[in-house]
Amino acid sequence: MDTTDRSDVADLLRGLPAVDAIARDARLSDLPQRAVVREARRLLDAVRDAVRDGSLGRSDATRDALVARLREAVHASLAQRHRRVINATGIAAGYAVVEVDPRSGQRNQREEAVAALLTELTGAPAAIVVNNNAAAVVLVLRALAEGREVVVSRGELVEIGGGFRMPDVMAQSGCRMVEVGTTNRTHLRDYERAIGPATAMLLKVHTSNFRVLGFCASPALGELATLGRARGVCVFDDLGSGLLAPEVPEGLGDEPRVRDSLAAGVNVVSFSGDKLLGGPQCGIVLGDAALVARIRAHPLYRAVRCDKLTLAALEATLLIYRDGDPLAEVPALRAIARSPDALCDVATRLSVALSIDGASVRVSESFAGSGANPARALPSFAVVLPGGARVAERLRQFARPAVFCRVADDAVWLDARTLADEDLDEVARVIRSALSC
Ligand SMILES: *Cc1c(COP(=O)(O)O)cnc(C)c1O
C-alpha cells in the first residue's frame, strides 16, 4: 500500500459517522432504537475493518449506503425474536391478545380463581385446566374409562391435525373403542345396544373441521345424556372449539356453545382455551364435581396441568367474558362478528392509506378458523396488491410488525376481517416501508 492509499483510508475512516449519529438518522426512526444502536455499532466495526483491508471503497461508505445496510441488519436481527404480527389472513380464531397481570401468587390460588370463574360463567359444578384440549381428552378417558369400553359414533372418528386421531387417542388412553352407527347416520338405539357391563362412557366428539351434509342423523345430546344416566355410564362431550360467549355471532352458524352442552345434561365437557375462546393455549374440563375430582386426582394430571402464566392469561380472558363484552373485546369473536359493511369500510380506508399503484378493494372470503364452521366462508373485503408470493414473503420478512396475508391469483390479499380499525394507519405504514426497502 503506498502513501496515497494510506491517506485515502485514513480519510475514509475519519469520514465514517459516529454510532449515535447514524443511529439517529431519521430514515431509521420507525425501528426500535436499542436494536438500531446495537446494529450500528456492529456495522461500523465491520465497515472500519473492511476499509482498512481495502475491501470497501468510497461508494460503499456513503451515508445512504450505510443507512440501507443498517436497516437490513436491524431487520435481520429482529427476525429472530418473538414479536407481534399483523394478521391480514382473514382467519379469525386462534390468536389471543390479552393483557396479563403478572403479579405473582400461589399457583393454587390462581387455579382456584380460574376454576371459580369457569363455574360461574358456565354453571358447571367443577372445572380444571390442562395444557391443551388434546391432553384434556386423554386425561378424561384415562381417568374415567381406562381398561373399559367407550362408545362413539362412526361419524365422529375425527382427525384434528397434528396426529390427533380419535381411534389412536382411545388406544393411547387404554380404552376399548366401540364404534356404532355409520358415517352419516347414528341413532340413539345404536348407543343403547352397545352398552354392556364393560361400558364406561358414551363419547360425543364435535366434528370441528368437517361437515357431513345430506342424509345424516345423530341423537340430540340431551337424549344421549338421559340414556347415560339411565344406564349408569358417564357421557363426555369433546366440544373442540369451546364457544363460551352467551350470544353466537352470525358467522358461526350452528357451532355448539359450552353452556348448551352442559344444559343438555352431559357429565363432562372439554374444549380448547385458544380456539373460539380466544385465550392462551390450554384445555378446559368442566363437569360433575365427583368426576372432575377423579380426573384431578389421576397421576397424569400432574404431567399435563398448565403453568401459572397460562392460568393468568386465561383468567384475564375469562374476566372479559364475566365483566366485559366478549364480542367486542375477544379478537377472534370480534373479527367473526364484523358486518360486511364494516369490512368494506376497513378495506377502503386501508387502500386509501396505502395509496399503492395497482391496489384494489375486492370482495373476499374469510374463515372463522380453529375448525369452527369450516363449511361456510364468511363474506369479507380485502385490499388486493399485485405481486403474489414474492410480495407476501417481503411482508412477513421485512414489515415490523410482520404482516401475514393470503396469496391467490398471483396477488396478495389483505383481508379486512382480522385488521383492527385502530391499527390501519400502522398497517399501511409498515407495508409501504417493507415494500420500499
Ligand atoms: C381442536 C380439537 C382438539 C384438540 O384441542 P387442542 O387444544 O388443539 O389440543 C380435540 N378435540 C376436538 C374435537 C377439537 O376440535
Short mmCIF file of C-alpha atoms and ligand atoms in Angstrom, two decimals:
data_model
loop_
_atom_site.label_atom_id
_atom_site.label_comp_id
_atom_site.label_asym_id
_atom_site.label_seq_id
_atom_site.Cartn_x
_atom_site.Cartn_y
_atom_site.Cartn_z
CA MET A 1 0.00 0.00 0.00
CA ASP A 2 1.54 3.39 -0.94
CA THR A 3 1.18 6.67 0.89
CA THR A 4 -1.73 8.00 -1.17
CA ASP A 5 -3.73 4.84 -0.49
CA ARG A 6 -2.99 5.10 3.19
CA SER A 7 -4.15 8.70 3.44
CA ASP A 8 -7.22 7.71 1.46
CA VAL A 9 -8.01 5.03 4.06
CA ALA A 10 -7.46 7.45 6.92
CA ASP A 11 -9.73 9.91 5.13
CA LEU A 12 -12.44 7.32 4.68
CA LEU A 13 -12.24 6.22 8.30
CA ARG A 14 -12.47 9.82 9.50
CA GLY A 15 -15.48 10.35 7.27
CA LEU A 16 -17.49 7.49 8.80
CA PRO A 17 -20.35 8.66 11.01
CA ALA A 18 -20.34 8.02 14.78
CA VAL A 19 -22.60 5.24 16.10
CA ASP A 20 -25.02 7.72 17.67
CA ALA A 21 -25.16 9.93 14.61
CA ILE A 22 -26.14 7.15 12.23
CA ALA A 23 -28.48 5.53 14.76
CA ARG A 24 -30.40 8.81 14.96
CA ASP A 25 -30.86 9.05 11.20
CA ALA A 26 -34.50 9.97 10.56
CA ARG A 27 -34.83 7.22 7.97
CA LEU A 28 -34.45 4.63 10.75
CA SER A 29 -36.87 6.23 13.19
CA ASP A 30 -39.51 3.53 12.65
CA LEU A 31 -37.17 0.84 14.04
CA PRO A 32 -36.57 0.04 17.72
CA GLN A 33 -33.83 2.39 18.92
CA ARG A 34 -31.93 -0.15 21.01
CA ALA A 35 -31.65 -2.56 18.12
CA VAL A 36 -30.55 0.28 15.81
CA VAL A 37 -27.74 1.35 18.17
CA ARG A 38 -26.59 -2.25 18.70
CA GLU A 39 -26.51 -3.00 14.98
CA ALA A 40 -24.94 0.38 14.16
CA ARG A 41 -22.02 -0.43 16.45
CA ARG A 42 -21.59 -3.84 14.81
CA LEU A 43 -21.89 -2.46 11.29
CA LEU A 44 -19.39 0.36 11.84
CA ASP A 45 -16.85 -2.07 13.31
CA ALA A 46 -17.21 -4.29 10.26
CA VAL A 47 -17.04 -1.31 7.90
CA ARG A 48 -13.83 0.00 9.55
CA ASP A 49 -12.20 -3.42 9.15
CA ALA A 50 -13.27 -3.57 5.53
CA VAL A 51 -11.96 -0.06 4.81
CA ARG A 52 -8.60 -0.94 6.43
CA ASP A 53 -8.11 -4.11 4.40
CA GLY A 54 -9.17 -2.30 1.24
CA SER A 55 -12.26 -4.39 0.56
CA LEU A 56 -14.67 -1.48 0.93
CA GLY A 57 -14.43 1.57 -1.28
CA ARG A 58 -15.72 5.11 -1.05
CA SER A 59 -19.03 4.43 -2.77
CA ASP A 60 -19.94 1.75 -0.20
CA ALA A 61 -19.17 4.02 2.74
CA THR A 62 -21.61 6.82 1.89
CA ARG A 63 -24.22 7.79 4.44
CA ASP A 64 -27.01 6.41 2.21
CA ALA A 65 -25.29 3.07 1.76
CA LEU A 66 -24.65 2.73 5.48
CA VAL A 67 -28.24 3.57 6.41
CA ALA A 68 -29.52 0.98 3.94
CA ARG A 69 -27.19 -1.69 5.32
CA LEU A 70 -28.08 -0.79 8.88
CA ARG A 71 -31.76 -1.09 8.10
CA GLU A 72 -31.21 -4.60 6.74
CA ALA A 73 -29.11 -5.60 9.72
CA VAL A 74 -31.78 -4.43 12.19
CA HIS A 75 -34.46 -6.34 10.30
CA ALA A 76 -32.38 -9.49 10.28
CA SER A 77 -31.61 -9.24 14.00
CA LEU A 78 -35.27 -8.69 14.90
CA ALA A 79 -36.41 -11.58 12.76
CA GLN A 80 -35.08 -14.00 15.34
CA ARG A 81 -37.27 -12.80 18.19
CA HIS A 82 -40.85 -13.49 19.11
CA ARG A 83 -42.82 -10.49 18.11
CA ARG A 84 -46.22 -9.07 17.42
CA VAL A 85 -47.57 -9.77 13.96
CA ILE A 86 -50.43 -8.34 11.94
CA ASN A 87 -52.99 -10.91 10.91
CA ALA A 88 -54.30 -9.98 7.47
CA THR A 89 -55.25 -13.54 6.51
CA GLY A 90 -58.92 -13.11 7.40
CA ILE A 91 -58.78 -16.26 9.54
CA ALA A 92 -60.24 -15.07 12.79
CA ALA A 93 -59.76 -17.56 15.59
CA GLY A 94 -56.59 -18.91 17.07
CA TYR A 95 -54.74 -15.85 18.19
CA ALA A 96 -55.04 -14.11 21.50
CA VAL A 97 -54.40 -10.59 22.67
CA VAL A 98 -54.75 -10.36 26.41
CA GLU A 99 -53.08 -8.15 28.91
CA VAL A 100 -51.72 -10.37 31.61
CA ASP A 101 -51.34 -9.18 35.13
CA PRO A 102 -48.13 -10.98 36.02
CA ARG A 103 -48.49 -10.44 39.77
CA SER A 104 -47.00 -13.42 41.45
CA GLY A 105 -49.02 -15.53 43.76
CA GLN A 106 -49.63 -19.09 44.72
CA ARG A 107 -50.30 -21.39 41.82
CA ASN A 108 -53.15 -22.94 43.79
CA GLN A 109 -54.84 -19.59 44.28
CA ARG A 110 -54.68 -18.90 40.55
CA GLU A 111 -56.04 -22.33 39.81
CA GLU A 112 -58.92 -21.83 42.22
CA ALA A 113 -59.68 -18.35 40.88
CA VAL A 114 -59.82 -19.68 37.31
CA ALA A 115 -61.97 -22.65 38.31
CA ALA A 116 -64.34 -20.31 40.14
CA LEU A 117 -64.65 -18.09 37.04
CA LEU A 118 -65.30 -21.10 34.82
CA THR A 119 -68.03 -22.49 37.05
CA GLU A 120 -69.60 -19.04 37.42
CA LEU A 121 -69.62 -18.47 33.66
CA THR A 122 -70.90 -21.89 32.65
CA GLY A 123 -72.92 -23.14 35.57
CA ALA A 124 -70.77 -26.29 35.66
CA PRO A 125 -70.22 -27.69 39.17
CA ALA A 126 -66.43 -28.09 38.80
CA ALA A 127 -63.55 -27.19 36.46
CA ILE A 128 -59.87 -27.92 35.84
CA VAL A 129 -57.40 -26.62 33.27
CA VAL A 130 -54.62 -28.52 31.48
CA ASN A 131 -52.12 -27.83 28.68
CA ASN A 132 -54.46 -28.22 25.72
CA ASN A 133 -57.68 -29.95 24.77
CA ALA A 134 -55.84 -32.97 23.36
CA ALA A 135 -54.38 -33.52 26.84
CA ALA A 136 -57.80 -32.93 28.36
CA VAL A 137 -59.38 -35.68 26.22
CA VAL A 138 -56.63 -38.20 27.01
CA LEU A 139 -56.81 -37.35 30.72
CA VAL A 140 -60.60 -37.67 30.90
CA LEU A 141 -60.54 -41.00 29.03
CA ARG A 142 -57.77 -42.40 31.23
CA ALA A 143 -59.24 -41.23 34.50
CA LEU A 144 -62.81 -42.31 33.77
CA ALA A 145 -62.59 -45.19 31.30
CA GLU A 146 -59.16 -46.87 31.27
CA GLY A 147 -59.40 -50.62 30.65
CA ARG A 148 -63.09 -50.32 29.76
CA GLU A 149 -65.27 -49.60 26.75
CA VAL A 150 -66.07 -46.20 25.26
CA VAL A 151 -68.93 -45.98 22.76
CA VAL A 152 -68.54 -43.49 19.89
CA SER A 153 -70.31 -42.84 16.58
CA ARG A 154 -68.52 -43.79 13.32
CA GLY A 155 -69.42 -40.31 12.09
CA GLU A 156 -67.29 -38.72 14.81
CA LEU A 157 -63.95 -40.53 14.49
CA VAL A 158 -62.17 -37.30 13.65
CA GLU A 159 -58.61 -36.40 12.89
CA ILE A 160 -57.93 -32.91 14.22
CA GLY A 161 -54.45 -32.47 12.75
CA GLY A 162 -51.09 -32.83 14.39
CA GLY A 163 -51.72 -36.58 14.65
CA PHE A 164 -54.73 -36.30 16.97
CA ARG A 165 -56.94 -39.13 15.65
CA MET A 166 -59.74 -40.36 17.80
CA PRO A 167 -59.05 -44.12 17.43
CA ASP A 168 -55.37 -43.57 18.34
CA VAL A 169 -56.29 -41.37 21.28
CA MET A 170 -58.56 -44.13 22.58
CA ALA A 171 -55.77 -46.68 22.27
CA GLN A 172 -53.32 -44.34 24.00
CA SER A 173 -55.78 -43.84 26.82
CA GLY A 174 -56.07 -47.58 27.37
CA CYS A 175 -59.77 -47.64 26.41
CA ARG A 176 -61.53 -50.09 24.09
CA MET A 177 -63.32 -48.13 21.40
CA VAL A 178 -66.75 -49.43 20.46
CA GLU A 179 -67.88 -47.89 17.15
CA VAL A 180 -71.58 -47.55 16.47
CA GLY A 181 -73.76 -46.30 13.59
CA THR A 182 -72.46 -45.31 10.18
CA THR A 183 -70.50 -42.40 8.73
CA ASN A 184 -73.66 -40.41 8.07
CA ARG A 185 -76.29 -41.78 10.45
CA THR A 186 -76.13 -42.90 14.06
CA HIS A 187 -79.25 -43.40 16.19
CA LEU A 188 -79.89 -43.47 19.91
CA ARG A 189 -80.67 -47.19 19.68
CA ASP A 190 -77.16 -47.79 18.29
CA TYR A 191 -75.68 -46.42 21.51
CA GLU A 192 -78.29 -48.24 23.57
CA ARG A 193 -77.44 -51.65 22.07
CA ALA A 194 -73.71 -51.13 22.54
CA ILE A 195 -73.93 -50.56 26.31
CA GLY A 196 -72.82 -53.59 28.29
CA PRO A 197 -71.14 -54.43 31.60
CA ALA A 198 -67.74 -53.19 30.35
CA THR A 199 -69.05 -49.82 29.13
CA ALA A 200 -67.63 -46.82 31.00
CA MET A 201 -68.59 -43.96 28.74
CA LEU A 202 -70.55 -42.59 25.81
CA LEU A 203 -68.33 -40.16 23.91
CA LYS A 204 -69.54 -37.34 21.69
CA VAL A 205 -66.91 -35.65 19.52
CA HIS A 206 -67.58 -32.34 17.80
CA THR A 207 -66.75 -32.73 14.11
CA SER A 208 -64.84 -29.48 14.26
CA ASN A 209 -63.08 -29.38 10.94
CA PHE A 210 -65.52 -31.10 8.57
CA ARG A 211 -69.24 -31.47 7.93
CA VAL A 212 -71.32 -34.39 6.69
CA LEU A 213 -74.24 -32.96 4.75
CA GLY A 214 -77.33 -34.55 3.26
CA PHE A 215 -78.88 -37.79 4.59
CA CYS A 216 -77.44 -37.73 8.08
CA ALA A 217 -78.62 -38.05 11.67
CA SER A 218 -77.38 -38.24 15.22
CA PRO A 219 -79.31 -38.23 18.50
CA ALA A 220 -79.72 -34.99 20.40
CA LEU A 221 -77.19 -34.51 23.17
CA GLY A 222 -79.99 -34.46 25.75
CA GLU A 223 -81.16 -37.92 24.63
CA LEU A 224 -77.63 -39.26 24.95
CA ALA A 225 -77.31 -37.75 28.44
CA THR A 226 -80.63 -39.29 29.53
CA LEU A 227 -79.55 -42.70 28.18
CA GLY A 228 -76.23 -42.47 30.01
CA ARG A 229 -77.92 -41.57 33.29
CA ALA A 230 -80.48 -44.40 32.96
CA ARG A 231 -77.74 -46.96 32.31
CA GLY A 232 -75.18 -45.61 34.76
CA VAL A 233 -72.46 -44.70 32.23
CA CYS A 234 -70.92 -41.28 32.00
CA VAL A 235 -71.36 -39.05 28.93
CA PHE A 236 -68.38 -36.99 27.77
CA ASP A 237 -68.64 -34.26 25.11
CA ASP A 238 -65.39 -33.21 23.41
CA LEU A 239 -66.50 -29.82 22.12
CA GLY A 240 -63.26 -28.80 20.46
CA SER A 241 -63.68 -25.07 19.94
CA GLY A 242 -65.43 -24.10 23.15
CA LEU A 243 -67.79 -21.25 22.37
CA LEU A 244 -68.36 -19.55 25.71
CA ALA A 245 -69.98 -16.29 24.60
CA PRO A 246 -73.66 -16.04 25.51
CA GLU A 247 -74.55 -14.81 22.01
CA VAL A 248 -73.44 -16.79 18.96
CA PRO A 249 -72.08 -14.45 16.28
CA GLU A 250 -73.93 -14.84 13.00
CA GLY A 251 -70.81 -16.10 11.21
CA LEU A 252 -70.55 -19.15 13.47
CA GLY A 253 -73.67 -20.89 12.24
CA ASP A 254 -74.50 -23.93 14.35
CA GLU A 255 -71.32 -24.01 16.43
CA PRO A 256 -72.31 -25.58 19.77
CA ARG A 257 -72.00 -23.49 22.93
CA VAL A 258 -70.42 -24.85 26.10
CA ARG A 259 -73.49 -23.92 28.13
CA ASP A 260 -75.85 -25.82 25.76
CA SER A 261 -73.80 -28.96 26.17
CA LEU A 262 -73.90 -28.69 29.97
CA ALA A 263 -77.60 -27.83 29.93
CA ALA A 264 -78.25 -30.99 27.89
CA GLY A 265 -77.06 -32.92 30.93
CA VAL A 266 -73.73 -34.41 29.85
CA ASN A 267 -71.42 -35.29 32.75
CA VAL A 268 -68.13 -33.91 31.40
CA VAL A 269 -67.21 -31.49 28.61
CA SER A 270 -63.79 -30.42 27.36
CA PHE A 271 -62.65 -27.72 24.92
CA SER A 272 -59.68 -25.59 23.90
CA GLY A 273 -58.82 -22.29 25.55
CA ASP A 274 -57.21 -20.94 22.40
CA LYS A 275 -59.77 -21.57 19.70
CA LEU A 276 -63.02 -19.59 19.83
CA LEU A 277 -62.49 -18.74 23.49
CA GLY A 278 -59.58 -16.53 22.42
CA GLY A 279 -57.37 -17.24 25.42
CA PRO A 280 -53.96 -18.88 25.84
CA GLN A 281 -53.25 -22.45 24.72
CA CYS A 282 -54.92 -24.70 27.26
CA GLY A 283 -57.63 -27.32 27.62
CA ILE A 284 -60.62 -26.85 29.91
CA VAL A 285 -62.56 -29.67 31.57
CA LEU A 286 -65.95 -28.96 33.17
CA GLY A 287 -68.37 -31.34 34.79
CA ASP A 288 -69.83 -33.17 37.76
CA ALA A 289 -67.86 -32.47 40.93
CA ALA A 290 -67.12 -36.13 41.74
CA LEU A 291 -65.91 -36.89 38.19
CA VAL A 292 -63.75 -33.76 37.99
CA ALA A 293 -62.24 -34.69 41.37
CA ARG A 294 -61.36 -38.15 39.98
CA ILE A 295 -59.79 -36.58 36.89
CA ARG A 296 -57.79 -34.16 39.02
CA ALA A 297 -56.56 -36.98 41.28
CA HIS A 298 -55.25 -39.06 38.34
CA PRO A 299 -51.42 -39.16 38.17
CA LEU A 300 -51.49 -37.95 34.57
CA TYR A 301 -52.99 -34.62 35.70
CA ARG A 302 -49.68 -33.57 37.24
CA ALA A 303 -47.99 -34.18 33.88
CA VAL A 304 -50.43 -32.14 31.80
CA ARG A 305 -51.51 -29.33 34.12
CA CYS A 306 -50.65 -25.87 32.82
CA ASP A 307 -48.32 -23.25 34.20
CA LYS A 308 -49.01 -20.10 36.18
CA LEU A 309 -48.63 -17.68 33.27
CA THR A 310 -51.18 -19.63 31.26
CA LEU A 311 -53.58 -19.52 34.19
CA ALA A 312 -53.03 -15.75 34.47
CA ALA A 313 -53.73 -15.25 30.78
CA LEU A 314 -56.81 -17.46 30.94
CA GLU A 315 -58.07 -15.55 33.97
CA ALA A 316 -57.67 -12.26 32.07
CA THR A 317 -59.63 -13.70 29.13
CA LEU A 318 -62.39 -15.08 31.34
CA LEU A 319 -62.76 -11.70 33.06
CA ILE A 320 -63.69 -10.25 29.67
CA TYR A 321 -66.47 -12.84 29.49
CA ARG A 322 -67.64 -12.02 33.01
CA ASP A 323 -67.29 -8.24 33.11
CA GLY A 324 -66.83 -7.07 29.54
CA ASP A 325 -68.20 -7.58 26.06
CA PRO A 326 -66.55 -10.67 24.52
CA LEU A 327 -67.91 -9.98 21.02
CA ALA A 328 -66.16 -6.62 21.10
CA GLU A 329 -63.06 -7.45 23.15
CA VAL A 330 -62.01 -11.01 22.23
CA PRO A 331 -60.21 -10.57 18.89
CA ALA A 332 -61.42 -13.84 17.34
CA LEU A 333 -65.08 -13.18 18.16
CA ARG A 334 -64.86 -9.52 17.23
CA ALA A 335 -63.44 -10.49 13.84
CA ILE A 336 -66.13 -13.13 13.25
CA ALA A 337 -68.92 -10.75 14.25
CA ARG A 338 -67.95 -7.88 11.89
CA SER A 339 -70.52 -6.96 9.25
CA PRO A 340 -69.73 -6.83 5.50
CA ASP A 341 -70.41 -3.07 5.54
CA ALA A 342 -67.86 -2.51 8.28
CA LEU A 343 -65.35 -4.71 6.43
CA CYS A 344 -65.84 -2.81 3.17
CA ASP A 345 -65.17 0.40 5.06
CA VAL A 346 -61.97 -1.01 6.61
CA ALA A 347 -60.67 -2.26 3.26
CA THR A 348 -61.43 1.07 1.59
CA ARG A 349 -59.66 3.02 4.32
CA LEU A 350 -56.62 0.73 4.15
CA SER A 351 -56.47 1.07 0.38
CA VAL A 352 -56.55 4.86 0.62
CA ALA A 353 -53.90 4.89 3.35
CA LEU A 354 -51.65 2.58 1.32
CA SER A 355 -52.02 4.53 -1.95
CA ILE A 356 -50.08 1.87 -3.87
CA ASP A 357 -50.36 1.66 -7.67
CA GLY A 358 -52.44 -1.31 -8.77
CA ALA A 359 -54.07 -1.88 -5.36
CA SER A 360 -57.81 -2.53 -5.39
CA VAL A 361 -60.60 -3.33 -2.93
CA ARG A 362 -62.20 -6.69 -3.75
CA VAL A 363 -64.88 -8.97 -2.34
CA SER A 364 -63.20 -11.78 -0.42
CA GLU A 365 -63.96 -14.83 1.69
CA SER A 366 -62.57 -15.38 5.15
CA PHE A 367 -62.95 -18.19 7.67
CA ALA A 368 -63.70 -18.45 11.36
CA GLY A 369 -60.68 -20.73 11.80
CA SER A 370 -59.90 -23.24 14.54
CA GLY A 371 -62.24 -25.77 12.99
CA ALA A 372 -65.30 -23.63 13.68
CA ASN A 373 -67.95 -23.63 10.97
CA PRO A 374 -65.50 -24.99 8.38
CA ALA A 375 -68.04 -25.42 5.59
CA ARG A 376 -69.08 -21.80 5.44
CA ALA A 377 -66.93 -18.93 4.26
CA LEU A 378 -67.68 -15.53 5.79
CA PRO A 379 -68.18 -12.77 3.21
CA SER A 380 -65.44 -10.19 3.55
CA PHE A 381 -63.46 -7.49 1.72
CA ALA A 382 -59.75 -7.32 1.01
CA VAL A 383 -57.17 -4.94 -0.35
CA VAL A 384 -55.51 -6.78 -3.22
CA LEU A 385 -51.93 -5.89 -4.14
CA PRO A 386 -50.10 -7.07 -7.25
CA GLY A 387 -47.09 -9.31 -6.73
CA GLY A 388 -48.17 -12.64 -5.25
CA ALA A 389 -45.91 -14.87 -3.14
CA ARG A 390 -42.84 -12.67 -3.52
CA VAL A 391 -44.60 -9.67 -2.00
CA ALA A 392 -46.19 -11.81 0.72
CA GLU A 393 -42.72 -13.03 1.64
CA ARG A 394 -41.45 -9.43 1.89
CA LEU A 395 -44.34 -8.52 4.19
CA ARG A 396 -43.54 -11.42 6.50
CA GLN A 397 -39.80 -10.79 6.43
CA PHE A 398 -39.42 -7.04 6.42
CA ALA A 399 -42.56 -5.46 7.84
CA ARG A 400 -42.37 -4.63 11.55
CA PRO A 401 -44.74 -5.90 12.90
CA ALA A 402 -44.67 -8.67 10.28
CA VAL A 403 -47.80 -8.84 8.12
CA PHE A 404 -49.35 -12.23 7.32
CA CYS A 405 -51.71 -12.37 4.35
CA ARG A 406 -53.20 -14.71 1.77
CA VAL A 407 -51.88 -15.28 -1.74
CA ALA A 408 -54.33 -16.06 -4.54
CA ASP A 409 -54.42 -15.39 -8.30
CA ASP A 410 -50.81 -14.21 -8.13
CA ALA A 411 -51.81 -11.34 -5.85
CA VAL A 412 -51.57 -10.53 -2.16
CA TRP A 413 -54.90 -10.37 -0.29
CA LEU A 414 -55.03 -8.29 2.87
CA ASP A 415 -58.32 -9.35 4.41
CA ALA A 416 -60.12 -6.65 6.39
CA ARG A 417 -61.77 -9.09 8.81
CA THR A 418 -58.77 -9.52 11.07
CA LEU A 419 -57.44 -5.96 10.85
CA ALA A 420 -58.36 -3.76 13.80
CA ASP A 421 -59.63 -0.25 12.99
CA GLU A 422 -57.09 1.31 15.29
CA ASP A 423 -54.21 -0.49 13.55
CA LEU A 424 -54.93 0.60 9.97
CA ASP A 425 -52.52 3.54 9.85
CA GLU A 426 -49.74 1.41 11.27
CA VAL A 427 -50.53 -1.44 8.87
CA ALA A 428 -50.37 0.94 5.91
CA ARG A 429 -47.11 2.46 7.13
CA VAL A 430 -45.31 -0.85 7.74
CA ILE A 431 -46.47 -2.29 4.42
CA ARG A 432 -45.30 0.77 2.50
CA SER A 433 -41.98 0.71 4.28
CA ALA A 434 -41.50 -3.06 3.74
CA LEU A 435 -42.27 -2.77 0.04
CA SER A 436 -39.93 0.16 -0.50
CA CYS A 437 -36.86 -1.15 1.30
C1 LIG B 1 -59.10 -28.95 18.44
C2 LIG B 1 -59.69 -30.16 18.99
C3 LIG B 1 -58.99 -30.96 19.90
C4 LIG B 1 -57.59 -30.63 20.32
O1 LIG B 1 -57.55 -29.41 21.01
P1 LIG B 1 -56.16 -28.66 21.28
O2 LIG B 1 -56.49 -27.62 22.29
O3 LIG B 1 -55.74 -28.09 19.98
O4 LIG B 1 -55.20 -29.67 21.79
C5 LIG B 1 -59.61 -32.08 20.39
N1 LIG B 1 -60.87 -32.40 20.01
C6 LIG B 1 -61.58 -31.65 19.13
C7 LIG B 1 -62.95 -32.05 18.74
C8 LIG B 1 -61.00 -30.50 18.59
O5 LIG B 1 -61.69 -29.73 17.72
#
